[in-house]
Structure formats: structure tokens, C-alpha cells
Amino acid sequence: MAKIPMKTPLVEMDGDEMTRIIWKMIKDILLIPYVDLKTEYYDLGLEYRNKTNDRVTFDSAEATKKYGVAVKCATITPNAARMTEYDLKEMWKSPNGTIRAILDGTVFRTPIIVKGITPYIPTWTKPITIARHAYGDVYKNTEMQVAEGSKCELVCTDKDGNETRQLIHDFNGTDGIIQGLHNTDKSISSFARSCFNFALDTKQDLWFATKDTISKKYDHRFKDIFAEIFENEYKEKFDAAGIEYFYTLIDDAVARVVRSDGGYIWACKNYDGDVMSDMVATAYGSLAMMTSVLVSPEGVYEYEAAHGTVQRHYYKYLKGETTSTNSVATLFAWTGALRKRGELDGLTELSDFADKLEKATIQTIEEGVMTGDLYLLSSLENKQKVDTETFLKEVAVRLEKLL
Ligand code: NAP
Ligand code: MG
């Protein structure tokens, strides 16, 4: 069989530890035999990041802007222990943070659902995708402990030097705490556009919620910006696609999410997204089954797994022990990127291949062949636990039948 051709290269960002091992296995077993794989390769493994003074991370983000689609392997975010382990020149920043800052994107996380693994909320039969606004609010706050007798005010000095003051609180008879938060119209607008684009892209409804009844200026600004951009730029496209933009209060949203059957995108402010994404991921069963895509307001896409480099498994692997690490989220990062590349380049065959590879993966698990993490969760009766590589080979067997 002739290999499926590609036009534009994918930006390939290699990574660290167990996921780096899985990365190569996926390419060797499931991609290179079937696709005439074209990638522009960037090694984001910590060793090479250190060697290039992290230049490679910046270059890979610029390449993503140029080509439009990237696929990324999980990478180590250095901490003190990694400084010695890898003899680092500096404690390099998180590559995800660097890439996100350059692309100005929003991260969308979606669970992969398979029969046999029932979410803790069993009515969630379709995925709930969480979009977290990753800028500002409490994550860029200024805060103080203040002493009894203090008077605290918000002071804003405009560009002409005019001051506006507003009382926060008079601390009479007790010490206390205060906090200053901010966000920008620019960042909120980018977030809104990324969300509307992704909803159109995946043909799903978009939900957004804040506490605008209490926060009449701050949260209300989020609500207004979303509403304005929707009306002016997206309403017609949403109507044509048969999807809906739905705004409600955050507490109402939580109640509706719990009662829902999934199948929509839930846009969250920074803190809500932090908390709710962990809640939703846990409820669906496994972090190893969670995909993640960074979408820029200009429509640039970077696909990855939501989990990390699975360090504990890597140390087992280095000792020569067999591992049973779940490759599904990393594999779906590849299929997401290939499908998008196919769509952008008008290569139906490439997008179809991505669909079939996902189908073969889900079929493998639903036929009872799975890695250890899923084996513990699955309610299937004739399930068997396989090692990292055997799983991918089992997927290949099923893929061959679909091609
Ligand atoms: P992790 O790699 O997500 O793994 C935490 C634990 O979750 C694993 O030890 C394993 O549990 C389970 N797990 C996660 N993914 C799995 C998979 N694919 N298959 C089977 N089990 C899986 O998080 P971490 O150990 O906290 O972080 C390791 C490194 O990853 C850190 O250096 C961190 O900086 C980095 N990280 C990178 C990203 C990214 O690049 N996007 C995200 C998060 C973390 P058991 O050990 O119980 O089997
Ligand atoms: Mg969190």
C-alpha cells in the first residue's frame, strides 16, 4: 500500500522521559509505516533545551506560528531536583508556558471516552471540554496582610496623572487581608475568540459563566466582551453550524454541568478553569485519557497529552523492567494534529487516517486490551493488561483492518 502523502510539515516537539520513549514507538509502529510523515523536528527534551539556552522552545513556537499546527510531547518543567539531575545552566521555564505566551492561546482539555470506564458522573456519556483562560486574576495578584486600624483603598492613576480612589475596607478592631487583581480587554478578547473558533471547529456548543451579579465591573467585563465579540463576529457562523453560545452564572453552570450528558465546551475564568479541570478530569476516570490542545486567536493549533512525562515509569524502563504506560493521550495528540493538517491542506486521506487510528485505539481498549492504569478502572470482564509496546502493536493490527 502506498503511504498517505502530506503537504505542509507538522511542527514536531519532542520531549522527555517515558513520553519520549512512547513518542518514538508511536511514530515507528503507527505513523511511519502508513504516512509519508513530514515534520519539522524540534527537540524540547531538557538536555537540548539546556544546550540551546532554551532557544529551541522559542524556535518551535515561532515555527508553529508559521505552519499553523504542532504536536508536542510532554516535557520536564525543571525544579531544584532537575537542576542536579540534568546539570542545568538555569532553571528553564515551563515550555508550555513559553509556547502559550508566544501563541497567546487558550488550552482546551477533552477526555477520551471508552466503554468499560464509566465516569464518576455516569450521565456524562459525551466529553466535556474545559477551556481555561490562562491569564491574570488571582494568578497575577498583589496581596497584603494589613494591620488593625489600616484604611485600604484602590488607587488608579491614569496617563494624565489623575487619581481615582475607592475604599476597599477600614480595618477597625481587627487585622486583615487584601488582594488586587487585574485582567486586560486584550487577553479576554483573545480568550473569547479562541473559544468561539474552537466551538466552530469541533461543532459543539460553548458555555461561559462568571459571577457577574456580584462582580458588577470585573466579571461583568468578561461577560460583555464575550457577548460583543459573539454578536459582531460569530453569531452568523454559529447559526450556520447549528451550535449555540450560552452564558449563565458560574453556580448555575456547575449545577447544569453535573446534570448534563456532556458534549460541549465550558469556557472558564482562570481560577474556575484550574479547579474545574481537575474535577472534570478526575470524574472521567484518568489523566492518561485526557487530550489537550492550545488554540491561538488566529487559529494556530498545538496538540498534546494533558499528563506529564510519567517519570516513575521511565525509571522502571531505564532499569530494564517492562512498563505499562498509557500512550492514548499522546497518540491522540498526533491524530489531532494530523487531522487538522489534513483539513488545512485539503488532504481528506490524511484526516481519514487520523479518524481510523483513533477508532482502532478505542476499539483495542473496548475489546479488552489495555495498559495497567485502565485495567484497574475497566469494568470489562475479559480484560487483559499489556505492556506499553504491545498495546501499540495491538492498535496497529486493528488499524490495518480499517485502512
Ligand atoms: P505525570 O507525568 O502526569 O504522572 C503522574 C502519575 O500519573 C504517574 O506516576 C502515573 O501514576 C500517572 N500517569 C500519568 N500519565 C500516565 C500515563 N500516560 N500512563 C499511565 N499512568 C500515567 O506527572 P508528574 O509525575 O507529576 O510529572 C512528571 C514530569 O512531567 C515533571 O517533570 C513535570 O514537570 C512534567 N509535566 C509536564 C507536563 C507537560 O509537558 N504538559 C504536564 C504535567 C507535568 P503511577 O505512577 O501511579 O502509575
Ligand atoms: Mg489545578
Tab-separated table of C-alpha atoms and ligand atoms in Angstrom:
chain	number	residue	atom	x	y	z
A	1	MET	CA	0.000	0.000	0.000
A	2	ALA	CA	1.275	3.476	-0.887
A	3	LYS	CA	1.900	5.785	2.038
A	4	ILE	CA	-0.546	8.636	2.643
A	5	PRO	CA	1.050	11.862	1.382
A	6	MET	CA	1.430	15.107	3.342
A	7	LYS	CA	1.884	18.652	2.061
A	8	THR	CA	2.840	21.059	4.848
A	9	PRO	CA	5.047	19.708	7.639
A	10	LEU	CA	3.795	19.361	11.191
A	11	VAL	CA	5.866	21.069	13.846
A	12	GLU	CA	7.088	18.156	15.959
A	13	MET	CA	8.141	18.982	19.526
A	14	ASP	CA	9.861	16.003	21.138
A	15	GLY	CA	10.002	15.762	24.924
A	16	ASP	CA	11.216	13.878	27.975
A	17	GLU	CA	11.329	10.615	29.902
A	18	MET	CA	8.649	7.953	29.358
A	19	THR	CA	6.648	10.073	26.959
A	20	ARG	CA	9.768	10.486	24.789
A	21	ILE	CA	10.029	6.688	24.592
A	22	ILE	CA	6.315	6.449	23.729
A	23	TRP	CA	6.728	9.228	21.143
A	24	LYS	CA	9.186	7.161	19.129
A	25	MET	CA	7.114	3.977	19.472
A	26	ILE	CA	4.011	5.750	18.143
A	27	LYS	CA	5.944	7.047	15.137
A	28	ASP	CA	7.595	3.702	14.401
A	29	ILE	CA	4.572	1.466	14.911
A	30	LEU	CA	1.587	3.578	13.891
A	31	LEU	CA	2.665	6.525	11.738
A	32	ILE	CA	5.750	5.980	9.590
A	33	PRO	CA	4.510	2.671	8.072
A	34	TYR	CA	1.336	4.368	6.801
A	35	VAL	CA	2.011	8.082	6.342
A	36	ASP	CA	4.734	9.823	4.385
A	37	LEU	CA	5.337	11.759	7.581
A	38	LYS	CA	6.608	15.308	7.088
A	39	THR	CA	7.637	17.126	10.239
A	40	GLU	CA	9.909	19.964	11.212
A	41	TYR	CA	11.581	18.489	14.278
A	42	TYR	CA	12.366	20.420	17.464
A	43	ASP	CA	13.924	18.590	20.375
A	44	LEU	CA	12.337	20.017	23.512
A	45	GLY	CA	13.940	17.325	25.653
A	46	LEU	CA	15.525	19.010	28.669
A	47	GLU	CA	19.078	18.195	27.619
A	48	TYR	CA	18.748	20.030	24.317
A	49	ARG	CA	16.797	22.909	25.856
A	50	ASN	CA	19.699	23.347	28.249
A	51	LYS	CA	22.243	23.101	25.445
A	52	THR	CA	20.469	25.799	23.406
A	53	ASN	CA	19.700	28.015	26.420
A	54	ASP	CA	16.039	27.213	25.749
A	55	ARG	CA	16.288	28.789	22.261
A	56	VAL	CA	14.755	25.623	20.792
A	57	THR	CA	11.491	26.215	22.674
A	58	PHE	CA	11.152	29.728	21.254
A	59	ASP	CA	12.053	28.480	17.758
A	60	SER	CA	9.451	25.719	17.941
A	61	ALA	CA	6.761	28.234	18.919
A	62	GLU	CA	7.738	30.518	16.022
A	63	ALA	CA	7.603	27.544	13.648
A	64	THR	CA	4.121	26.753	14.957
A	65	LYS	CA	3.033	30.283	14.096
A	66	LYS	CA	4.468	29.819	10.614
A	67	TYR	CA	2.987	26.391	9.789
A	68	GLY	CA	-0.166	26.519	11.926
A	69	VAL	CA	-0.132	23.037	13.500
A	70	ALA	CA	2.176	21.455	16.086
A	71	VAL	CA	2.253	18.246	18.087
A	72	LYS	CA	4.070	18.252	21.412
A	73	CYS	CA	5.405	15.539	23.690
A	74	ALA	CA	5.280	16.079	27.470
A	75	THR	CA	8.340	17.889	28.806
A	76	ILE	CA	10.004	18.335	32.179
A	77	THR	CA	9.450	21.647	33.906
A	78	PRO	CA	12.705	21.959	35.848
A	79	ASN	CA	12.730	22.238	39.639
A	80	ALA	CA	15.609	22.037	42.122
A	81	ALA	CA	15.932	18.252	41.763
A	82	ARG	CA	16.152	18.513	37.961
A	83	MET	CA	18.908	21.139	38.235
A	84	THR	CA	21.252	18.482	39.608
A	85	GLU	CA	19.803	15.538	37.689
A	86	TYR	CA	20.445	17.265	34.345
A	87	ASP	CA	23.247	19.600	35.425
A	88	LEU	CA	21.276	22.611	34.170
A	89	LYS	CA	22.716	26.055	33.499
A	90	GLU	CA	19.451	27.656	34.625
A	91	MET	CA	16.056	26.632	35.915
A	92	TRP	CA	14.449	26.936	32.465
A	93	LYS	CA	10.806	27.935	32.395
A	94	SER	CA	7.985	25.547	31.554
A	95	PRO	CA	7.990	25.068	27.748
A	96	ASN	CA	4.196	25.074	27.811
A	97	GLY	CA	4.243	28.488	29.472
A	98	THR	CA	6.713	29.844	26.916
A	99	ILE	CA	4.780	28.477	23.945
A	100	ARG	CA	1.471	29.708	25.321
A	101	ALA	CA	2.873	33.192	25.857
A	102	ILE	CA	4.125	33.341	22.248
A	103	LEU	CA	0.952	31.950	20.684
A	104	ASP	CA	-1.348	33.813	23.108
A	105	GLY	CA	-3.519	30.735	23.154
A	106	THR	CA	-6.171	29.010	25.221
A	107	VAL	CA	-5.845	25.396	26.345
A	108	PHE	CA	-8.772	23.046	25.668
A	109	ARG	CA	-8.767	19.730	27.524
A	110	THR	CA	-11.006	16.885	26.387
A	111	PRO	CA	-11.396	13.387	27.876
A	112	ILE	CA	-11.331	10.326	25.619
A	113	ILE	CA	-14.328	8.147	26.442
A	114	VAL	CA	-14.295	4.354	26.129
A	115	LYS	CA	-16.782	1.610	27.029
A	116	GLY	CA	-15.895	-0.118	30.272
A	117	ILE	CA	-14.688	3.020	32.009
A	118	THR	CA	-17.692	4.778	33.472
A	119	PRO	CA	-17.254	8.374	34.622
A	120	TYR	CA	-17.954	9.040	38.300
A	121	ILE	CA	-20.899	11.012	36.957
A	122	PRO	CA	-22.386	8.227	34.832
A	123	THR	CA	-24.640	10.540	32.811
A	124	TRP	CA	-21.533	12.127	31.241
A	125	THR	CA	-21.669	9.982	28.134
A	126	LYS	CA	-20.073	12.663	25.939
A	127	PRO	CA	-16.882	14.580	26.661
A	128	ILE	CA	-16.896	17.927	28.438
A	129	THR	CA	-14.104	20.118	27.110
A	130	ILE	CA	-12.744	22.694	29.539
A	131	ALA	CA	-11.197	25.917	28.231
A	132	ARG	CA	-9.213	27.761	30.861
A	133	HIS	CA	-8.345	31.438	30.493
A	134	ALA	CA	-4.683	31.270	31.402
A	135	TYR	CA	-4.004	34.924	32.189
A	136	GLY	CA	-4.395	37.195	35.176
A	137	ASP	CA	-6.876	37.253	38.071
A	138	VAL	CA	-5.557	35.630	41.241
A	139	TYR	CA	-2.551	34.139	39.366
A	140	LYS	CA	-1.060	37.619	38.893
A	141	ASN	CA	-2.314	39.148	42.111
A	142	THR	CA	-0.876	41.607	44.603
A	143	GLU	CA	-1.810	40.894	48.175
A	144	MET	CA	-1.103	42.185	51.647
A	145	GLN	CA	-1.725	41.357	55.252
A	146	VAL	CA	-2.852	44.577	56.894
A	147	ALA	CA	-2.859	45.673	60.490
A	148	GLU	CA	-5.848	46.748	62.550
A	149	GLY	CA	-6.551	50.442	62.033
A	150	SER	CA	-5.489	50.416	58.368
A	151	LYS	CA	-7.587	52.039	55.711
A	152	CYS	CA	-7.228	50.281	52.342
A	153	GLU	CA	-8.115	51.827	49.008
A	154	LEU	CA	-7.881	51.006	45.332
A	155	VAL	CA	-5.952	53.813	43.627
A	156	CYS	CA	-5.738	54.180	39.879
A	157	THR	CA	-3.531	56.855	38.298
A	158	ASP	CA	-4.413	57.428	34.653
A	159	LYS	CA	-1.941	58.522	31.969
A	160	ASP	CA	-2.606	62.221	32.717
A	161	GLY	CA	-1.878	61.732	36.383
A	162	ASN	CA	-5.488	61.859	37.596
A	163	GLU	CA	-6.208	59.662	40.591
A	164	THR	CA	-9.357	57.678	41.212
A	165	ARG	CA	-9.742	56.214	44.694
A	166	GLN	CA	-12.183	53.703	46.070
A	167	LEU	CA	-12.367	52.360	49.582
A	168	ILE	CA	-11.728	48.636	49.959
A	169	HIS	CA	-12.135	48.437	53.717
A	170	ASP	CA	-11.467	50.212	57.014
A	171	PHE	CA	-9.880	47.623	59.264
A	172	ASN	CA	-11.411	48.687	62.591
A	173	GLY	CA	-10.733	46.380	65.516
A	174	THR	CA	-9.101	43.583	63.536
A	175	ASP	CA	-6.149	42.791	61.282
A	176	GLY	CA	-6.973	41.512	57.826
A	177	ILE	CA	-6.011	40.766	54.258
A	178	ILE	CA	-6.464	42.472	50.894
A	179	GLN	CA	-5.848	41.467	47.302
A	180	GLY	CA	-5.518	43.313	43.989
A	181	LEU	CA	-6.427	41.560	40.745
A	182	HIS	CA	-6.396	42.562	37.124
A	183	ASN	CA	-7.149	41.369	33.649
A	184	THR	CA	-6.964	43.049	30.234
A	185	ASP	CA	-9.533	43.536	27.479
A	186	LYS	CA	-6.919	42.235	25.062
A	187	SER	CA	-6.425	38.940	26.874
A	188	ILE	CA	-10.135	38.404	27.496
A	189	SER	CA	-10.857	39.091	23.801
A	190	SER	CA	-8.198	36.589	22.688
A	191	PHE	CA	-9.673	34.036	25.057
A	192	ALA	CA	-13.168	34.656	23.698
A	193	ARG	CA	-12.059	34.323	20.053
A	194	SER	CA	-10.116	31.112	20.765
A	195	CYS	CA	-13.243	29.663	22.402
A	196	PHE	CA	-15.608	30.692	19.606
A	197	ASN	CA	-13.183	29.346	16.976
A	198	PHE	CA	-12.759	26.040	18.761
A	199	ALA	CA	-16.526	25.648	19.172
A	200	LEU	CA	-16.955	26.145	15.405
A	201	ASP	CA	-14.034	23.842	14.700
A	202	THR	CA	-15.466	20.991	16.781
A	203	LYS	CA	-19.163	21.828	16.161
A	204	GLN	CA	-20.015	21.946	19.851
A	205	ASP	CA	-21.964	24.451	21.952
A	206	LEU	CA	-19.939	26.902	24.019
A	207	TRP	CA	-20.822	27.677	27.632
A	208	PHE	CA	-19.333	30.545	29.587
A	209	ALA	CA	-20.013	31.576	33.164
A	210	THR	CA	-18.797	34.157	35.674
A	211	LYS	CA	-20.163	35.774	38.841
A	212	ASP	CA	-21.263	38.997	37.137
A	213	THR	CA	-24.196	39.592	39.528
A	214	ILE	CA	-21.738	40.075	42.404
A	215	SER	CA	-18.729	41.383	40.467
A	216	LYS	CA	-20.549	44.062	38.505
A	217	LYS	CA	-17.448	45.580	36.886
A	218	TYR	CA	-14.799	42.839	36.831
A	219	ASP	CA	-16.706	39.691	35.948
A	220	HIS	CA	-19.255	41.738	34.052
A	221	ARG	CA	-16.488	42.907	31.715
A	222	PHE	CA	-15.788	39.259	30.800
A	223	LYS	CA	-19.476	38.724	30.073
A	224	ASP	CA	-19.714	41.890	27.944
A	225	ILE	CA	-16.595	41.186	25.899
A	226	PHE	CA	-17.790	37.666	25.106
A	227	ALA	CA	-21.260	38.959	24.175
A	228	GLU	CA	-19.903	41.744	21.964
A	229	ILE	CA	-17.461	39.538	20.057
A	230	PHE	CA	-20.107	36.867	19.649
A	231	GLU	CA	-22.689	39.273	18.230
A	232	ASN	CA	-20.258	41.022	15.872
A	233	GLU	CA	-18.100	38.163	14.647
A	234	TYR	CA	-19.571	34.754	15.374
A	235	LYS	CA	-23.364	34.738	15.668
A	236	GLU	CA	-23.994	34.025	11.985
A	237	LYS	CA	-21.330	31.338	11.856
A	238	PHE	CA	-22.790	29.671	14.958
A	239	ASP	CA	-26.289	29.766	13.435
A	240	ALA	CA	-24.983	28.251	10.223
A	241	ALA	CA	-23.202	25.499	12.169
A	242	GLY	CA	-26.283	24.848	14.304
A	243	ILE	CA	-24.431	25.454	17.569
A	244	GLU	CA	-25.123	27.792	20.467
A	245	TYR	CA	-23.288	30.228	22.734
A	246	PHE	CA	-24.762	30.057	26.209
A	247	TYR	CA	-23.939	32.388	29.114
A	248	THR	CA	-25.003	31.813	32.701
A	249	LEU	CA	-23.854	32.400	36.289
A	250	ILE	CA	-20.996	30.172	37.466
A	251	ASP	CA	-23.029	28.434	40.180
A	252	ASP	CA	-25.865	27.766	37.742
A	253	ALA	CA	-23.296	26.446	35.264
A	254	VAL	CA	-21.898	23.984	37.821
A	255	ALA	CA	-25.397	22.674	38.543
A	256	ARG	CA	-26.157	22.304	34.826
A	257	VAL	CA	-22.814	20.607	34.109
A	258	VAL	CA	-23.469	17.947	36.748
A	259	ARG	CA	-26.939	17.251	35.298
A	260	SER	CA	-25.770	17.299	31.663
A	261	ASP	CA	-24.710	14.447	29.379
A	262	GLY	CA	-21.640	16.379	28.112
A	263	GLY	CA	-20.810	17.236	24.527
A	264	TYR	CA	-19.972	20.928	24.883
A	265	ILE	CA	-17.104	23.305	25.631
A	266	TRP	CA	-17.074	25.002	29.007
A	267	ALA	CA	-15.081	28.246	28.986
A	268	CYS	CA	-13.808	29.149	32.452
A	269	LYS	CA	-12.069	32.101	34.022
A	270	ASN	CA	-8.567	31.284	35.221
A	271	TYR	CA	-9.377	30.090	38.740
A	272	ASP	CA	-12.598	28.313	37.758
A	273	GLY	CA	-10.679	26.520	35.000
A	274	ASP	CA	-7.905	25.460	37.365
A	275	VAL	CA	-10.377	23.909	39.802
A	276	MET	CA	-12.952	22.567	37.352
A	277	SER	CA	-10.449	20.950	35.008
A	278	ASP	CA	-9.163	18.763	37.846
A	279	MET	CA	-12.719	17.945	38.877
A	280	VAL	CA	-13.764	17.047	35.330
A	281	ALA	CA	-10.579	15.074	34.585
A	282	THR	CA	-10.974	13.011	37.752
A	283	ALA	CA	-14.660	12.422	37.122
A	284	TYR	CA	-13.893	10.975	33.682
A	285	GLY	CA	-11.513	8.477	35.248
A	286	SER	CA	-7.935	9.029	34.130
A	287	LEU	CA	-5.491	11.818	33.370
A	288	ALA	CA	-3.864	9.431	30.907
A	289	MET	CA	-7.031	9.677	28.770
A	290	MET	CA	-7.099	13.472	28.599
A	291	THR	CA	-6.030	15.336	25.469
A	292	SER	CA	-5.114	18.959	25.329
A	293	VAL	CA	-4.886	21.490	22.530
A	294	LEU	CA	-3.638	25.047	22.626
A	295	VAL	CA	-5.590	27.244	20.201
A	296	SER	CA	-4.462	30.771	19.382
A	297	PRO	CA	-6.941	33.524	18.499
A	298	GLU	CA	-5.519	33.424	14.942
A	299	GLY	CA	-6.343	29.729	14.684
A	300	VAL	CA	-2.932	28.138	15.289
A	301	TYR	CA	-3.111	24.701	16.951
A	302	GLU	CA	-0.718	22.819	19.236
A	303	TYR	CA	-1.809	19.326	20.319
A	304	GLU	CA	-0.522	17.366	23.318
A	305	ALA	CA	-1.421	14.995	26.140
A	306	ALA	CA	-2.589	16.593	29.382
A	307	HIS	CA	-0.354	14.400	31.545
A	308	GLY	CA	3.357	14.787	32.267
A	309	THR	CA	6.423	12.717	31.400
A	310	VAL	CA	5.424	9.798	33.688
A	311	GLN	CA	8.769	9.840	35.478
A	312	ARG	CA	8.141	6.834	37.751
A	313	HIS	CA	7.532	4.564	34.748
A	314	TYR	CA	10.633	5.932	32.997
A	315	TYR	CA	12.904	4.920	35.873
A	316	LYS	CA	11.426	1.415	35.673
A	317	TYR	CA	12.070	1.433	31.922
A	318	LEU	CA	15.687	2.518	32.464
A	319	LYS	CA	16.188	-0.436	34.813
A	320	GLY	CA	15.019	-2.721	32.006
A	321	GLU	CA	11.694	-3.550	33.629
A	322	THR	CA	8.566	-3.761	31.471
A	323	THR	CA	6.247	-0.791	31.706
A	324	SER	CA	2.547	-0.499	31.034
A	325	THR	CA	2.260	3.203	30.316
A	326	ASN	CA	-0.834	4.559	28.621
A	327	SER	CA	0.000	6.091	25.238
A	328	VAL	CA	-3.539	7.073	24.261
A	329	ALA	CA	-3.417	10.791	25.051
A	330	THR	CA	-0.068	11.161	23.247
A	331	LEU	CA	-1.407	9.166	20.302
A	332	PHE	CA	-4.495	11.403	20.161
A	333	ALA	CA	-2.228	14.446	20.119
A	334	TRP	CA	-0.770	13.043	16.883
A	335	THR	CA	-4.168	12.211	15.397
A	336	GLY	CA	-5.495	15.653	16.326
A	337	ALA	CA	-2.557	17.326	14.606
A	338	LEU	CA	-2.697	15.083	11.514
A	339	ARG	CA	-6.443	15.605	11.142
A	340	LYS	CA	-6.061	19.372	11.402
A	341	ARG	CA	-3.161	19.323	8.914
A	342	GLY	CA	-5.348	17.280	6.566
A	343	GLU	CA	-8.202	19.774	6.884
A	344	LEU	CA	-5.976	22.791	6.272
A	345	ASP	CA	-4.199	21.211	3.306
A	346	GLY	CA	-7.321	19.650	1.786
A	347	LEU	CA	-5.927	16.132	2.283
A	348	THR	CA	-9.028	14.066	3.083
A	349	GLU	CA	-6.992	10.876	3.133
A	350	LEU	CA	-4.821	12.216	5.934
A	351	SER	CA	-7.800	13.306	8.058
A	352	ASP	CA	-9.463	9.933	7.430
A	353	PHE	CA	-6.311	8.167	8.564
A	354	ALA	CA	-6.419	10.137	11.835
A	355	ASP	CA	-10.057	9.129	12.354
A	356	LYS	CA	-9.268	5.480	11.712
A	357	LEU	CA	-6.285	5.484	14.033
A	358	GLU	CA	-8.440	6.882	16.835
A	359	LYS	CA	-11.127	4.336	16.078
A	360	ALA	CA	-8.596	1.485	16.186
A	361	THR	CA	-7.275	2.742	19.531
A	362	ILE	CA	-10.703	2.886	21.147
A	363	GLN	CA	-11.618	-0.471	19.648
A	364	THR	CA	-8.490	-2.021	21.169
A	365	ILE	CA	-9.443	-0.877	24.658
A	366	GLU	CA	-13.102	-1.789	24.208
A	367	GLU	CA	-12.037	-5.288	23.121
A	368	GLY	CA	-10.299	-5.615	26.482
A	369	VAL	CA	-6.661	-4.891	25.590
A	370	MET	CA	-5.320	-2.085	27.777
A	371	THR	CA	-2.481	-0.693	29.863
A	372	GLY	CA	-2.298	-1.078	33.641
A	373	ASP	CA	-3.912	2.233	34.560
A	374	LEU	CA	-7.058	1.400	32.570
A	375	TYR	CA	-7.003	-2.241	33.660
A	376	LEU	CA	-7.585	-1.031	37.228
A	377	LEU	CA	-10.578	1.073	36.143
A	378	SER	CA	-12.263	-1.006	33.462
A	379	SER	CA	-15.426	-2.941	34.193
A	380	LEU	CA	-14.962	-5.219	31.147
A	381	GLU	CA	-14.914	-8.902	32.037
A	382	ASN	CA	-12.373	-10.299	29.596
A	383	LYS	CA	-9.793	-7.553	30.004
A	384	GLN	CA	-6.046	-8.082	29.798
A	385	LYS	CA	-3.178	-5.865	30.860
A	386	VAL	CA	-0.464	-5.366	28.248
A	387	ASP	CA	2.849	-3.518	28.200
A	388	THR	CA	3.438	-0.151	26.538
A	389	GLU	CA	4.641	-1.528	23.216
A	390	THR	CA	2.217	-4.444	22.921
A	391	PHE	CA	-0.689	-2.034	23.247
A	392	LEU	CA	0.506	-0.003	20.249
A	393	LYS	CA	1.046	-3.178	18.200
A	394	GLU	CA	-2.486	-4.299	19.047
A	395	VAL	CA	-3.740	-0.931	17.784
A	396	ALA	CA	-1.768	-1.481	14.563
A	397	VAL	CA	-3.483	-4.839	13.999
A	398	ARG	CA	-6.896	-3.165	14.189
A	399	LEU	CA	-5.773	-0.149	12.149
A	400	GLU	CA	-4.690	-2.431	9.281
A	401	LYS	CA	-8.223	-3.801	9.084
A	402	LEU	CA	-9.744	-0.300	8.892
A	403	LEU	CA	-7.396	1.041	6.204
B	1	NAP	P1	2.704	12.775	35.364
B	1	NAP	O1	3.829	12.568	34.450
B	1	NAP	O2	1.408	13.184	34.746
B	1	NAP	O3	2.476	11.425	36.186
B	1	NAP	C1	1.880	11.343	37.458
B	1	NAP	C2	1.354	9.935	37.685
B	1	NAP	O4	0.119	9.782	36.970
B	1	NAP	C3	2.244	8.845	37.140
B	1	NAP	O5	3.254	8.496	38.052
B	1	NAP	C4	1.240	7.742	36.877
B	1	NAP	O6	0.822	7.112	38.083
B	1	NAP	C5	0.052	8.514	36.366
B	1	NAP	N1	0.115	8.720	34.909
B	1	NAP	C6	0.225	9.918	34.244
B	1	NAP	N2	0.236	9.707	32.930
B	1	NAP	C7	0.145	8.377	32.742
B	1	NAP	C8	0.133	7.543	31.594
B	1	NAP	N3	0.216	8.074	30.357
B	1	NAP	N4	0.038	6.203	31.767
B	1	NAP	C9	-0.040	5.668	32.991
B	1	NAP	N5	-0.017	6.400	34.122
B	1	NAP	C10	0.064	7.742	33.996
B	1	NAP	O7	3.039	13.878	36.455
B	1	NAP	P2	4.357	14.057	37.370
B	1	NAP	O8	4.972	12.729	37.687
B	1	NAP	O9	3.890	14.928	38.444
B	1	NAP	O10	5.356	14.888	36.484
B	1	NAP	C11	6.446	14.335	35.785
B	1	NAP	C12	7.084	15.402	34.937
B	1	NAP	O11	6.161	15.835	33.948
B	1	NAP	C13	7.503	16.640	35.709
B	1	NAP	O12	8.853	16.936	35.413
B	1	NAP	C14	6.582	17.738	35.206
B	1	NAP	O13	7.254	18.954	35.114
B	1	NAP	C15	6.190	17.249	33.868
B	1	NAP	N6	4.854	17.683	33.375
B	1	NAP	C16	4.766	18.072	32.079
B	1	NAP	C17	3.549	18.423	31.523
B	1	NAP	C18	3.511	18.840	30.080
B	1	NAP	O14	4.512	18.842	29.405
B	1	NAP	N7	2.355	19.184	29.563
B	1	NAP	C19	2.391	18.363	32.304
B	1	NAP	C20	2.496	17.937	33.623
B	1	NAP	C21	3.734	17.576	34.144
B	1	NAP	P3	1.526	5.800	38.696
B	1	NAP	O15	2.929	6.179	38.963
B	1	NAP	O16	0.723	5.554	39.927
B	1	NAP	O17	1.407	4.701	37.680
B	2	MG	MG	-5.374	22.628	39.095
